[in-house]
Every structure is written in structure tokens, then in C-alpha cells.
mmCIF file of C-alpha atoms in Angstrom:
data_model
loop_
_atom_site.group_PDB
_atom_site.id
_atom_site.type_symbol
_atom_site.label_atom_id
_atom_site.label_comp_id
_atom_site.label_asym_id
_atom_site.label_seq_id
_atom_site.Cartn_x
_atom_site.Cartn_y
_atom_site.Cartn_z
ATOM 1 C CA MET D 1 -29.822 -12.625 -4.053
ATOM 2 C CA LYS D 2 -27.017 -14.926 -2.988
ATOM 3 C CA PHE D 3 -23.431 -13.924 -3.725
ATOM 4 C CA LEU D 4 -20.472 -16.279 -3.534
ATOM 5 C CA HIS D 5 -16.950 -14.819 -3.201
ATOM 6 C CA VAL D 6 -13.902 -16.785 -4.324
ATOM 7 C CA VAL D 7 -10.552 -15.900 -2.754
ATOM 8 C CA GLY D 8 -7.315 -17.807 -2.889
ATOM 9 C CA ALA D 9 -4.325 -15.523 -2.464
ATOM 10 C CA ARG D 10 -3.395 -12.627 -0.254
ATOM 11 C CA PRO D 11 -4.353 -9.792 -2.653
ATOM 12 C CA ASN D 12 -7.815 -11.341 -3.085
ATOM 13 C CA PHE D 13 -8.520 -10.907 0.617
ATOM 14 C CA MET D 14 -7.835 -7.166 0.454
ATOM 15 C CA LYS D 15 -10.115 -6.815 -2.581
ATOM 16 C CA ALA D 16 -12.942 -8.974 -1.240
ATOM 17 C CA ALA D 17 -13.103 -7.420 2.239
ATOM 18 C CA PRO D 18 -14.773 -4.094 1.306
ATOM 19 C CA VAL D 19 -17.136 -5.753 -1.196
ATOM 20 C CA TYR D 20 -18.215 -8.343 1.379
ATOM 21 C CA ARG D 21 -18.785 -5.552 3.911
ATOM 22 C CA SER D 22 -20.812 -3.406 1.506
ATOM 23 C CA LEU D 23 -23.057 -6.303 0.497
ATOM 24 C CA ALA D 24 -23.518 -7.273 4.154
ATOM 25 C CA GLU D 25 -24.678 -3.747 4.943
ATOM 26 C CA ARG D 26 -27.382 -4.234 2.305
ATOM 27 C CA GLY D 27 -28.497 -7.488 3.903
ATOM 28 C CA GLN D 28 -27.395 -9.682 1.009
ATOM 29 C CA GLU D 29 -26.813 -13.407 1.531
ATOM 30 C CA GLN D 30 -23.144 -14.265 1.044
ATOM 31 C CA VAL D 31 -20.834 -17.288 0.921
ATOM 32 C CA LEU D 32 -17.050 -17.039 1.193
ATOM 33 C CA VAL D 33 -14.923 -19.745 -0.444
ATOM 34 C CA HIS D 34 -11.188 -19.895 0.233
ATOM 35 C CA THR D 35 -9.430 -22.120 -2.283
ATOM 36 C CA GLY D 36 -6.267 -22.377 -0.212
ATOM 37 C CA GLN D 37 -4.033 -21.289 -3.090
ATOM 38 C CA HIS D 38 -1.977 -19.534 -0.396
ATOM 39 C CA TYR D 39 -1.827 -22.238 2.225
ATOM 40 C CA ASP D 40 0.649 -20.829 4.743
ATOM 41 C CA ALA D 41 -1.031 -19.331 7.830
ATOM 42 C CA LEU D 42 1.155 -16.235 7.603
ATOM 43 C CA MET D 43 -0.017 -15.696 4.038
ATOM 44 C CA SER D 44 -3.745 -16.203 4.583
ATOM 45 C CA GLU D 45 -5.347 -16.731 7.991
ATOM 46 C CA VAL D 46 -3.766 -13.689 9.622
ATOM 47 C CA PHE D 47 -5.095 -11.576 6.780
ATOM 48 C CA PHE D 48 -8.672 -12.699 7.384
ATOM 49 C CA LYS D 49 -8.407 -11.521 10.967
ATOM 50 C CA ALA D 50 -6.705 -8.232 10.160
ATOM 51 C CA LEU D 51 -9.197 -7.367 7.429
ATOM 52 C CA GLU D 52 -12.214 -8.376 9.514
ATOM 53 C CA ILE D 53 -13.362 -10.976 7.012
ATOM 54 C CA PRO D 54 -15.394 -13.820 8.519
ATOM 55 C CA SER D 55 -13.980 -17.318 8.476
ATOM 56 C CA PRO D 56 -14.560 -18.982 5.102
ATOM 57 C CA ASP D 57 -17.755 -20.967 4.687
ATOM 58 C CA GLU D 58 -15.823 -23.375 2.481
ATOM 59 C CA SER D 59 -12.084 -24.117 2.399
ATOM 60 C CA LEU D 60 -10.800 -26.140 -0.555
ATOM 61 C CA ASN D 61 -7.208 -26.492 0.722
ATOM 62 C CA VAL D 62 -5.717 -27.024 -2.725
ATOM 63 C CA GLY D 63 -2.216 -25.870 -1.741
ATOM 64 C CA SER D 64 0.695 -25.151 -4.029
ATOM 65 C CA ALA D 65 1.298 -26.883 -7.364
ATOM 66 C CA SER D 66 2.072 -26.130 -10.987
ATOM 67 C CA HIS D 67 -0.342 -23.778 -12.716
ATOM 68 C CA ALA D 68 -2.114 -26.606 -14.524
ATOM 69 C CA HIS D 69 -2.417 -28.868 -11.488
ATOM 70 C CA GLN D 70 -3.481 -26.059 -9.178
ATOM 71 C CA THR D 71 -6.098 -24.719 -11.592
ATOM 72 C CA ALA D 72 -7.475 -28.215 -12.192
ATOM 73 C CA ALA D 73 -7.592 -28.952 -8.453
ATOM 74 C CA ILE D 74 -9.509 -25.751 -7.778
ATOM 75 C CA MET D 75 -11.998 -26.513 -10.559
ATOM 76 C CA SER D 76 -12.704 -30.058 -9.407
ATOM 77 C CA SER D 77 -13.060 -28.991 -5.754
ATOM 78 C CA PHE D 78 -15.057 -25.842 -6.489
ATOM 79 C CA GLU D 79 -17.703 -27.337 -8.768
ATOM 80 C CA PRO D 80 -19.531 -29.360 -6.053
ATOM 81 C CA VAL D 81 -19.471 -26.329 -3.749
ATOM 82 C CA VAL D 82 -21.176 -24.179 -6.369
ATOM 83 C CA LEU D 83 -23.730 -26.864 -7.112
ATOM 84 C CA ALA D 84 -24.532 -27.231 -3.415
ATOM 85 C CA ARG D 85 -24.604 -23.512 -2.585
ATOM 86 C CA ARG D 86 -26.460 -22.405 -5.750
ATOM 87 C CA PRO D 87 -25.428 -18.725 -5.828
ATOM 88 C CA ASP D 88 -26.973 -16.176 -8.147
ATOM 89 C CA VAL D 89 -23.634 -14.461 -8.786
ATOM 90 C CA VAL D 90 -20.047 -15.593 -8.181
ATOM 91 C CA LEU D 91 -17.550 -12.817 -7.514
ATOM 92 C CA VAL D 92 -13.929 -13.425 -8.548
ATOM 93 C CA TYR D 93 -11.034 -11.096 -7.830
ATOM 94 C CA GLY D 94 -7.856 -10.126 -9.623
ATOM 95 C CA ASP D 95 -5.859 -12.531 -11.755
ATOM 96 C CA VAL D 96 -4.724 -15.554 -9.731
ATOM 97 C CA ASN D 97 -5.381 -19.195 -10.633
ATOM 98 C CA SER D 98 -8.383 -19.295 -8.287
ATOM 99 C CA THR D 99 -9.971 -16.507 -10.326
ATOM 100 C CA VAL D 100 -9.813 -18.183 -13.717
ATOM 101 C CA ALA D 101 -10.626 -21.644 -12.301
ATOM 102 C CA ALA D 102 -13.815 -20.402 -10.655
ATOM 103 C CA ALA D 103 -14.793 -18.470 -13.784
ATOM 104 C CA LEU D 104 -14.405 -21.557 -15.967
ATOM 105 C CA VAL D 105 -16.559 -23.662 -13.639
ATOM 106 C CA CYS D 106 -19.299 -21.052 -13.369
ATOM 107 C CA SER D 107 -19.343 -20.342 -17.086
ATOM 108 C CA LYS D 108 -20.017 -24.012 -17.884
ATOM 109 C CA LEU D 109 -22.712 -24.192 -15.200
ATOM 110 C CA GLY D 110 -24.464 -21.064 -16.446
ATOM 111 C CA ILE D 111 -23.854 -19.084 -13.229
ATOM 112 C CA ARG D 112 -23.277 -15.342 -13.568
ATOM 113 C CA ILE D 113 -19.703 -14.156 -12.972
ATOM 114 C CA ALA D 114 -18.661 -10.741 -11.674
ATOM 115 C CA HIS D 115 -14.968 -9.933 -12.114
ATOM 116 C CA ILE D 116 -13.584 -7.377 -9.678
ATOM 117 C CA GLU D 117 -10.489 -5.628 -11.096
ATOM 118 C CA ALA D 118 -11.307 -6.381 -14.713
ATOM 119 C CA GLY D 119 -9.586 -5.000 -17.771
ATOM 120 C CA LEU D 120 -6.007 -4.766 -16.536
ATOM 121 C CA ARG D 121 -3.422 -5.729 -19.142
ATOM 122 C CA SER D 122 0.356 -6.047 -19.172
ATOM 123 C CA PHE D 123 0.266 -7.261 -22.818
ATOM 124 C CA ASP D 124 2.845 -9.854 -21.790
ATOM 125 C CA ARG D 125 1.522 -13.387 -22.230
ATOM 126 C CA SER D 126 4.593 -14.883 -20.612
ATOM 127 C CA MET D 127 2.971 -13.827 -17.333
ATOM 128 C CA PRO D 128 0.474 -16.456 -16.123
ATOM 129 C CA GLU D 129 -1.627 -13.678 -14.608
ATOM 130 C CA GLU D 130 -2.131 -12.107 -18.032
ATOM 131 C CA ILE D 131 -3.669 -15.332 -19.328
ATOM 132 C CA ASN D 132 -5.870 -15.590 -16.238
ATOM 133 C CA ARG D 133 -7.236 -12.058 -16.507
ATOM 134 C CA ARG D 134 -7.879 -12.245 -20.248
ATOM 135 C CA VAL D 135 -9.798 -15.537 -19.977
ATOM 136 C CA THR D 136 -11.751 -14.374 -16.930
ATOM 137 C CA ASP D 137 -12.809 -11.161 -18.639
ATOM 138 C CA GLN D 138 -14.072 -13.057 -21.678
ATOM 139 C CA LEU D 139 -16.196 -15.315 -19.473
ATOM 140 C CA SER D 140 -17.562 -12.690 -17.085
ATOM 141 C CA ASP D 141 -21.051 -11.209 -17.168
ATOM 142 C CA MET D 142 -20.175 -8.098 -15.145
ATOM 143 C CA LEU D 143 -16.742 -6.484 -15.307
ATOM 144 C CA PHE D 144 -15.772 -3.933 -12.665
ATOM 145 C CA THR D 145 -12.736 -1.876 -13.669
ATOM 146 C CA PRO D 146 -10.423 0.091 -11.343
ATOM 147 C CA SER D 147 -9.368 2.744 -13.871
ATOM 148 C CA ILE D 148 -10.298 4.003 -17.317
ATOM 149 C CA ASP D 149 -7.531 2.069 -19.081
ATOM 150 C CA GLY D 150 -9.399 -1.106 -18.080
ATOM 151 C CA ASN D 151 -12.469 0.059 -19.973
ATOM 152 C CA GLU D 152 -10.356 0.922 -22.997
ATOM 153 C CA ASN D 153 -8.688 -2.496 -23.000
ATOM 154 C CA LEU D 154 -12.011 -4.323 -22.785
ATOM 155 C CA ALA D 155 -13.502 -2.236 -25.585
ATOM 156 C CA ARG D 156 -10.579 -3.168 -27.860
ATOM 157 C CA GLU D 157 -11.210 -6.832 -27.066
ATOM 158 C CA GLY D 158 -14.849 -6.614 -28.072
ATOM 159 C CA ILE D 159 -16.446 -6.816 -24.617
ATOM 160 C CA GLN D 160 -19.924 -5.287 -24.677
ATOM 161 C CA LYS D 161 -19.831 -1.925 -22.941
ATOM 162 C CA GLU D 162 -23.088 -2.757 -21.135
ATOM 163 C CA LYS D 163 -21.162 -5.352 -19.114
ATOM 164 C CA VAL D 164 -18.402 -2.962 -18.031
ATOM 165 C CA PHE D 165 -18.539 -0.658 -15.006
ATOM 166 C CA LEU D 166 -15.827 1.821 -13.988
ATOM 167 C CA VAL D 167 -16.000 1.722 -10.192
ATOM 168 C CA GLY D 168 -12.505 2.468 -8.852
ATOM 169 C CA ASN D 169 -10.005 0.450 -6.878
ATOM 170 C CA VAL D 170 -11.211 -1.804 -4.048
ATOM 171 C CA MET D 171 -7.622 -2.258 -2.830
ATOM 172 C CA ILE D 172 -7.605 1.451 -2.048
ATOM 173 C CA ASP D 173 -10.909 1.049 -0.170
ATOM 174 C CA THR D 174 -9.152 -1.349 2.168
ATOM 175 C CA LEU D 175 -6.076 0.847 2.480
ATOM 176 C CA ILE D 176 -8.111 3.925 3.409
ATOM 177 C CA ARG D 177 -10.168 2.017 5.971
ATOM 178 C CA PHE D 178 -7.194 0.485 7.759
ATOM 179 C CA LEU D 179 -4.540 3.191 7.397
ATOM 180 C CA PRO D 180 -5.288 4.764 10.812
ATOM 181 C CA ARG D 181 -4.792 1.365 12.472
ATOM 182 C CA ALA D 182 -1.577 0.842 10.526
ATOM 183 C CA ASP D 183 -0.356 4.217 11.787
ATOM 184 C CA GLU D 184 -0.966 3.008 15.347
ATOM 185 C CA ARG D 185 1.275 -0.021 14.733
ATOM 186 C CA TYR D 186 4.204 1.943 13.367
ATOM 187 C CA ALA D 187 5.715 3.130 16.640
ATOM 188 C CA LYS D 188 6.106 -0.461 17.828
ATOM 189 C CA LEU D 189 7.505 -1.582 14.475
ATOM 190 C CA ARG D 190 9.938 1.306 14.407
ATOM 191 C CA SER D 191 11.233 0.316 17.822
ATOM 192 C CA GLU D 192 11.406 -3.429 17.110
ATOM 193 C CA LEU D 193 13.225 -2.975 13.790
ATOM 194 C CA SER D 194 15.278 0.060 14.903
ATOM 195 C CA LEU D 195 13.982 2.051 11.941
ATOM 196 C CA ASP D 196 14.956 5.526 10.851
ATOM 197 C CA ARG D 197 15.479 5.947 7.135
ATOM 198 C CA PHE D 198 14.763 2.645 5.433
ATOM 199 C CA GLY D 199 13.557 0.966 2.263
ATOM 200 C CA LEU D 200 11.137 -1.928 1.887
ATOM 201 C CA VAL D 201 11.597 -4.911 -0.447
ATOM 202 C CA THR D 202 9.052 -7.483 -1.580
ATOM 203 C CA LEU D 203 9.692 -10.086 -4.274
ATOM 204 C CA HIS D 204 7.571 -13.106 -5.135
ATOM 205 C CA ARG D 205 7.295 -13.604 -8.894
ATOM 206 C CA PRO D 206 8.886 -16.867 -10.104
ATOM 207 C CA SER D 207 10.618 -14.969 -12.898
ATOM 208 C CA ASN D 208 12.534 -13.044 -10.223
ATOM 209 C CA VAL D 209 12.995 -15.485 -7.346
ATOM 210 C CA ASP D 210 13.241 -18.964 -8.906
ATOM 211 C CA ASP D 211 16.114 -18.559 -11.355
ATOM 212 C CA GLU D 212 19.595 -18.464 -9.823
ATOM 213 C CA ALA D 213 20.920 -16.370 -12.699
ATOM 214 C CA VAL D 214 18.313 -13.699 -11.950
ATOM 215 C CA PHE D 215 17.798 -13.828 -8.199
ATOM 216 C CA LEU D 216 21.384 -13.975 -6.978
ATOM 217 C CA PRO D 217 22.563 -10.829 -8.853
ATOM 218 C CA MET D 218 19.385 -9.118 -7.652
ATOM 219 C CA LEU D 219 20.078 -10.178 -4.077
ATOM 220 C CA GLY D 220 23.678 -9.007 -4.407
ATOM 221 C CA LEU D 221 22.497 -5.566 -5.497
ATOM 222 C CA LEU D 222 20.006 -5.350 -2.635
ATOM 223 C CA ASP D 223 22.826 -6.283 -0.273
ATOM 224 C CA GLU D 224 24.919 -3.477 -1.777
ATOM 225 C CA LEU D 225 22.130 -0.886 -1.553
ATOM 226 C CA SER D 226 21.306 -1.827 2.019
ATOM 227 C CA ARG D 227 24.762 -0.666 3.070
ATOM 228 C CA GLU D 228 23.638 2.853 2.152
ATOM 229 C CA MET D 229 20.170 2.589 3.689
ATOM 230 C CA PRO D 230 18.722 -0.388 5.596
ATOM 231 C CA LEU D 231 16.261 -2.525 3.636
ATOM 232 C CA ILE D 232 13.456 -4.506 5.267
ATOM 233 C CA PHE D 233 12.801 -7.688 3.257
ATOM 234 C CA PRO D 234 9.794 -9.793 4.345
ATOM 235 C CA VAL D 235 10.488 -13.033 2.518
ATOM 236 C CA HIS D 236 7.858 -15.406 1.155
ATOM 237 C CA PRO D 237 8.212 -18.844 2.806
ATOM 238 C CA ARG D 238 8.928 -20.552 -0.518
ATOM 239 C CA THR D 239 11.680 -18.060 -1.351
ATOM 240 C CA ARG D 240 13.254 -18.402 2.083
ATOM 241 C CA GLN D 241 13.284 -22.183 1.777
ATOM 242 C CA LYS D 242 14.965 -22.077 -1.625
ATOM 243 C CA TRP D 243 17.599 -19.440 -0.829
ATOM 244 C CA SER D 244 18.054 -19.667 2.944
ATOM 245 C CA ALA D 245 21.834 -20.132 2.780
ATOM 246 C CA ARG D 246 22.364 -17.142 0.470
ATOM 247 C CA LEU D 247 20.005 -14.931 2.482
ATOM 248 C CA GLU D 248 21.959 -15.663 5.637
ATOM 249 C CA GLN D 249 25.137 -14.407 3.964
ATOM 250 C CA CYS D 250 23.753 -10.903 3.443
ATOM 251 C CA ASN D 251 24.926 -8.019 5.594
ATOM 252 C CA PRO D 252 22.801 -7.111 8.650
ATOM 253 C CA ASN D 253 21.360 -4.011 6.971
ATOM 254 C CA LEU D 254 19.423 -6.271 4.596
ATOM 255 C CA ARG D 255 16.953 -7.385 7.229
ATOM 256 C CA VAL D 256 15.326 -10.618 6.101
ATOM 257 C CA ILE D 257 12.174 -11.138 8.165
ATOM 258 C CA ALA D 258 9.052 -13.303 8.107
ATOM 259 C CA PRO D 259 5.981 -12.130 6.168
ATOM 260 C CA LEU D 260 4.107 -9.353 7.939
ATOM 261 C CA GLY D 261 0.436 -8.858 8.666
ATOM 262 C CA TYR D 262 -1.468 -6.406 6.489
ATOM 263 C CA LEU D 263 -1.432 -3.538 8.990
ATOM 264 C CA GLU D 264 2.274 -3.875 9.706
ATOM 265 C CA PHE D 265 3.182 -4.048 6.032
ATOM 266 C CA LEU D 266 0.997 -1.049 5.251
ATOM 267 C CA ALA D 267 2.707 0.931 8.021
ATOM 268 C CA LEU D 268 6.110 0.153 6.522
ATOM 269 C CA GLN D 269 4.956 1.088 3.012
ATOM 270 C CA LYS D 270 3.765 4.475 4.218
ATOM 271 C CA ASN D 271 6.960 5.293 6.108
ATOM 272 C CA ALA D 272 9.582 3.825 3.773
ATOM 273 C CA ARG D 273 11.789 6.101 1.701
ATOM 274 C CA VAL D 274 11.350 3.670 -1.187
ATOM 275 C CA VAL D 275 9.678 0.345 -1.980
ATOM 276 C CA ILE D 276 11.356 -2.152 -4.319
ATOM 277 C CA THR D 277 8.858 -4.728 -5.539
ATOM 278 C CA ASP D 278 7.495 -6.942 -8.292
ATOM 279 C CA SER D 279 3.930 -6.862 -6.939
ATOM 280 C CA GLY D 280 0.995 -5.346 -8.796
ATOM 281 C CA GLY D 281 -0.999 -4.362 -5.737
ATOM 282 C CA ILE D 282 1.944 -2.634 -4.097
ATOM 283 C CA GLN D 283 2.317 -0.432 -7.180
ATOM 284 C CA GLU D 284 -1.214 0.800 -6.422
ATOM 285 C CA GLU D 285 -0.802 1.181 -2.682
ATOM 286 C CA THR D 286 2.460 3.126 -2.934
ATOM 287 C CA THR D 287 0.851 5.412 -5.517
ATOM 288 C CA TYR D 288 -1.925 6.301 -3.078
ATOM 289 C CA LEU D 289 0.579 6.725 -0.225
ATOM 290 C CA GLY D 290 2.996 8.793 -2.305
ATOM 291 C CA THR D 291 5.898 6.432 -1.621
ATOM 292 C CA PRO D 292 8.450 5.989 -4.442
ATOM 293 C CA CYS D 293 8.038 2.518 -5.957
ATOM 294 C CA LEU D 294 10.712 0.805 -8.051
ATOM 295 C CA THR D 295 9.183 -2.155 -9.868
ATOM 296 C CA LEU D 296 11.483 -4.983 -10.933
ATOM 297 C CA ARG D 297 9.439 -5.851 -14.011
ATOM 298 C CA GLU D 298 9.601 -4.903 -17.667
ATOM 299 C CA ASN D 299 5.901 -4.045 -17.846
ATOM 300 C CA THR D 300 2.880 -3.405 -15.681
ATOM 301 C CA GLU D 301 -0.834 -4.077 -15.963
ATOM 302 C CA ARG D 302 -1.321 -0.904 -13.896
ATOM 303 C CA PRO D 303 0.137 1.805 -16.194
ATOM 304 C CA ILE D 304 -1.810 4.499 -14.363
ATOM 305 C CA THR D 305 0.588 4.029 -11.420
ATOM 306 C CA VAL D 306 3.396 5.144 -13.742
ATOM 307 C CA THR D 307 1.626 8.025 -15.472
ATOM 308 C CA LEU D 308 -0.179 9.445 -12.428
ATOM 309 C CA GLY D 309 1.541 7.671 -9.534
ATOM 310 C CA THR D 310 4.933 7.066 -7.990
ATOM 311 C CA ASN D 311 5.806 3.870 -9.852
ATOM 312 C CA ILE D 312 8.927 3.499 -12.012
ATOM 313 C CA LEU D 313 9.498 0.381 -14.110
ATOM 314 C CA ILE D 314 13.068 -0.794 -13.568
ATOM 315 C CA GLY D 315 13.079 -4.209 -15.247
ATOM 316 C CA ARG D 316 16.606 -5.540 -14.684
ATOM 317 C CA ASP D 317 18.396 -2.273 -15.335
ATOM 318 C CA TRP D 318 20.539 -2.185 -12.210
ATOM 319 C CA GLY D 319 21.977 1.217 -13.080
ATOM 320 C CA LEU D 320 18.456 2.631 -13.199
ATOM 321 C CA LEU D 321 17.664 0.972 -9.877
ATOM 322 C CA ARG D 322 20.727 2.514 -8.259
ATOM 323 C CA LYS D 323 19.844 5.955 -9.663
ATOM 324 C CA HIS D 324 16.288 6.035 -8.357
ATOM 325 C CA PHE D 325 17.250 4.359 -5.084
ATOM 326 C CA HIS D 326 19.778 7.106 -4.412
ATOM 327 C CA GLU D 327 17.188 9.790 -5.240
ATOM 328 C CA ALA D 328 14.692 8.210 -2.867
ATOM 329 C CA HIS D 329 17.367 7.897 -0.169
ATOM 330 C CA LYS D 330 17.827 11.673 -0.363
ATOM 331 C CA GLY D 331 14.095 12.135 0.159
ATOM 332 C CA ALA D 332 13.109 12.931 -3.430
ATOM 333 C CA ARG D 333 9.393 12.445 -4.081
ATOM 334 C CA LYS D 334 7.508 12.514 -7.359
ATOM 335 C CA LYS D 335 4.507 14.825 -7.473
ATOM 336 C CA VAL D 336 1.510 12.533 -7.951
ATOM 337 C CA GLY D 337 -1.874 13.147 -9.494
ATOM 338 C CA CYS D 338 -5.264 12.148 -8.166
ATOM 339 C CA ILE D 339 -6.478 8.930 -9.770
ATOM 340 C CA PRO D 340 -10.241 9.138 -10.404
ATOM 341 C CA LEU D 341 -12.435 6.967 -8.150
ATOM 342 C CA TRP D 342 -9.554 5.822 -5.933
ATOM 343 C CA ASP D 343 -11.529 7.337 -3.087
ATOM 344 C CA GLY D 344 -12.469 4.498 -0.746
ATOM 345 C CA ASN D 345 -15.941 4.000 -2.205
ATOM 346 C CA ALA D 346 -15.368 1.485 -5.015
ATOM 347 C CA ALA D 347 -17.017 -1.370 -3.083
ATOM 348 C CA GLU D 348 -20.096 0.746 -2.430
ATOM 349 C CA ARG D 349 -20.457 1.343 -6.153
ATOM 350 C CA ILE D 350 -20.036 -2.383 -6.852
ATOM 351 C CA ALA D 351 -22.621 -3.377 -4.251
ATOM 352 C CA GLU D 352 -25.086 -0.881 -5.630
ATOM 353 C CA ILE D 353 -24.707 -2.214 -9.178
ATOM 354 C CA LEU D 354 -24.921 -5.846 -8.038
ATOM 355 C CA GLY D 355 -28.124 -5.113 -6.137
ATOM 356 C CA ARG D 356 -29.983 -3.693 -9.132
#
């Protein structure tokens, strides 16, 4: 069989890497297509190297645009690639525009679609990702879920249970594989950044970083909190460009740095007293690592990270953020449960099912 992987944004690379590896070990023919949805070298190419993914067989180079323009550009560029490569199954990952665009193309061409990380729901349709994941799940022929809530969501939406497979979390596969290497990087990072007790910040969602009325109060609070404990803030290039002047006004304890490679970022996540984020994947990674995670969103498509993990939904309740930040600063840790199938073997289960 021939499998074609579609990746376009940083989280996709971490999800595709173990699946690609597991299929390669079974001798399966594979094609890797990078849509270029994340076009900055720091946000894509370095991740391919760190995760030991081969260079893409096809690069669409669509770049950044509005949701409609980007999705349309991916579809029009991807269709001739699929027609030329003629895969048996196209694997799509997560909930980015590349995922839904590829699924739409393949559905109309009659090519089987496998959705890795299916069934996640925030139940908030104001999030573009929620639309992407719902449409992709409806179009997919095989749906691989990371946790039981995914199966429950798909059953409520009328997806045939024969299409759905509970396999675990491929992001955790990647974390487990590379954590020893991340540990090796930490001593150098600790020296370079003069780290002792510290927190880690990552923000990228337009709802948080694009609106002045939202971002500037948020930045002011981070500046305030960093005076109690230094905060490392790797800033997305687009965010830095938009708010460079305001970022430069922050006190030195709010350390605004360039985006980090996967291993370096993982090392910081493991050793931070707290992570403040709006990322879905980081909610999962911090849960596995046992690091307190304060999520600046009103909802999450990964509720298991709240019920069994270390994740706390903060929304824009700055009093709540201060409270949990102070607890984390003191070293308080939530006792976490073991999430079923988050064991480093999700990709093996996927490869086995795909090879049947």
C-alpha cells in the first residue's frame, strides 16, 4: 500500500513522525507532503530535523493567508499532487487548515482518508479548528482517537463505530522518544538563560494575540508575574512583528526569545514550575510531564487533561491566573492520573490497523 502524509503546521510534524516511522518499519511506501502552512524556517524546517522526519517529497509553499484563502490554496495545490502520486490512503493530522483542505480534496477524488487525532471537540464553533476537525471527521474513512472522549463524541455525531479506533496519543509517542535527548539539552539551556525557578509562556491564537484590548492587558499581567518568577516567552514571528515595541518595554524577567526547537522547548516544559499557554498540544505534553498548565482559553478540546492531568482552564480570569501561578511558584503540583494508551505506542497501533 502507498500512504501519503499531509503536514502543514508544527504540531502536525510531532504527530506524523512516529506514524511515519512505524509504517517505514513495516516496509510501507510513503509520501510526505508539506503544505507550507507554517512557512518560517524556525517553525517548520528545524522541526523536521529534530524529529528525524525525512525532507518532504512535495512542498506546496502556500504560506500565510486568511482561513478561506489558505484552505483554497492548499486544495488547489494539493489536488494535482494526489492525482500524480495516487496513494491508497491519505493521512491527515489534527485540526489545522491543511487537514481539512486535504480531506476535502481526497473525499471528492474517492481516496481513503485516515484522520489521526479524531474526535476532539471544544464545542466552540468560534474556533476555526473546531470547524476543521468536525468536517474532517465527517469525511474520514478511518478515525484514530487519542482518548475515550473522542469515541464518545463521534458516536454522538453518528459516525459508524466500525470506522473509529481508540489508539492513544501520538504526540506522547514523540515526547517519550525524545525526552532523554531533551534532558541532555537542559544543562546548556539553563546556563544560557540563567534559569533557576522559572515559568514558560506560549501564546499563538489570534483571539489572544491579535486584539489590542486582549493582548496588552495579558502582556501587562505576564510582565507583573515575571517580577515574582522569571518567565521565558518564545514568541511566534507574527506576534513579535505586531507587538515588537510593547514587548521591548517589558521588564527583563519577561524574557522574550525566538521560537525554540522541539527538544529545547520540551526541556523547558519539563523543568518549568508552570506553563501558561493557549496551545492544545502543550496541554497534553504538560499533563504527561506533570507540569502545572494554565490555559488561557475558555474551553478545551482535550478535557481529559483537566480531569486526569495538570491543566487548568483560566480563560481571562486574571485573579484565577494569579492564584494558580502563585501556587505553582511555591512548587505545588497536582496529583495526576494515568491516561489510558498514552504509553508511547499509539503509532504502532495505527500502523498495525492501517496494514490490515
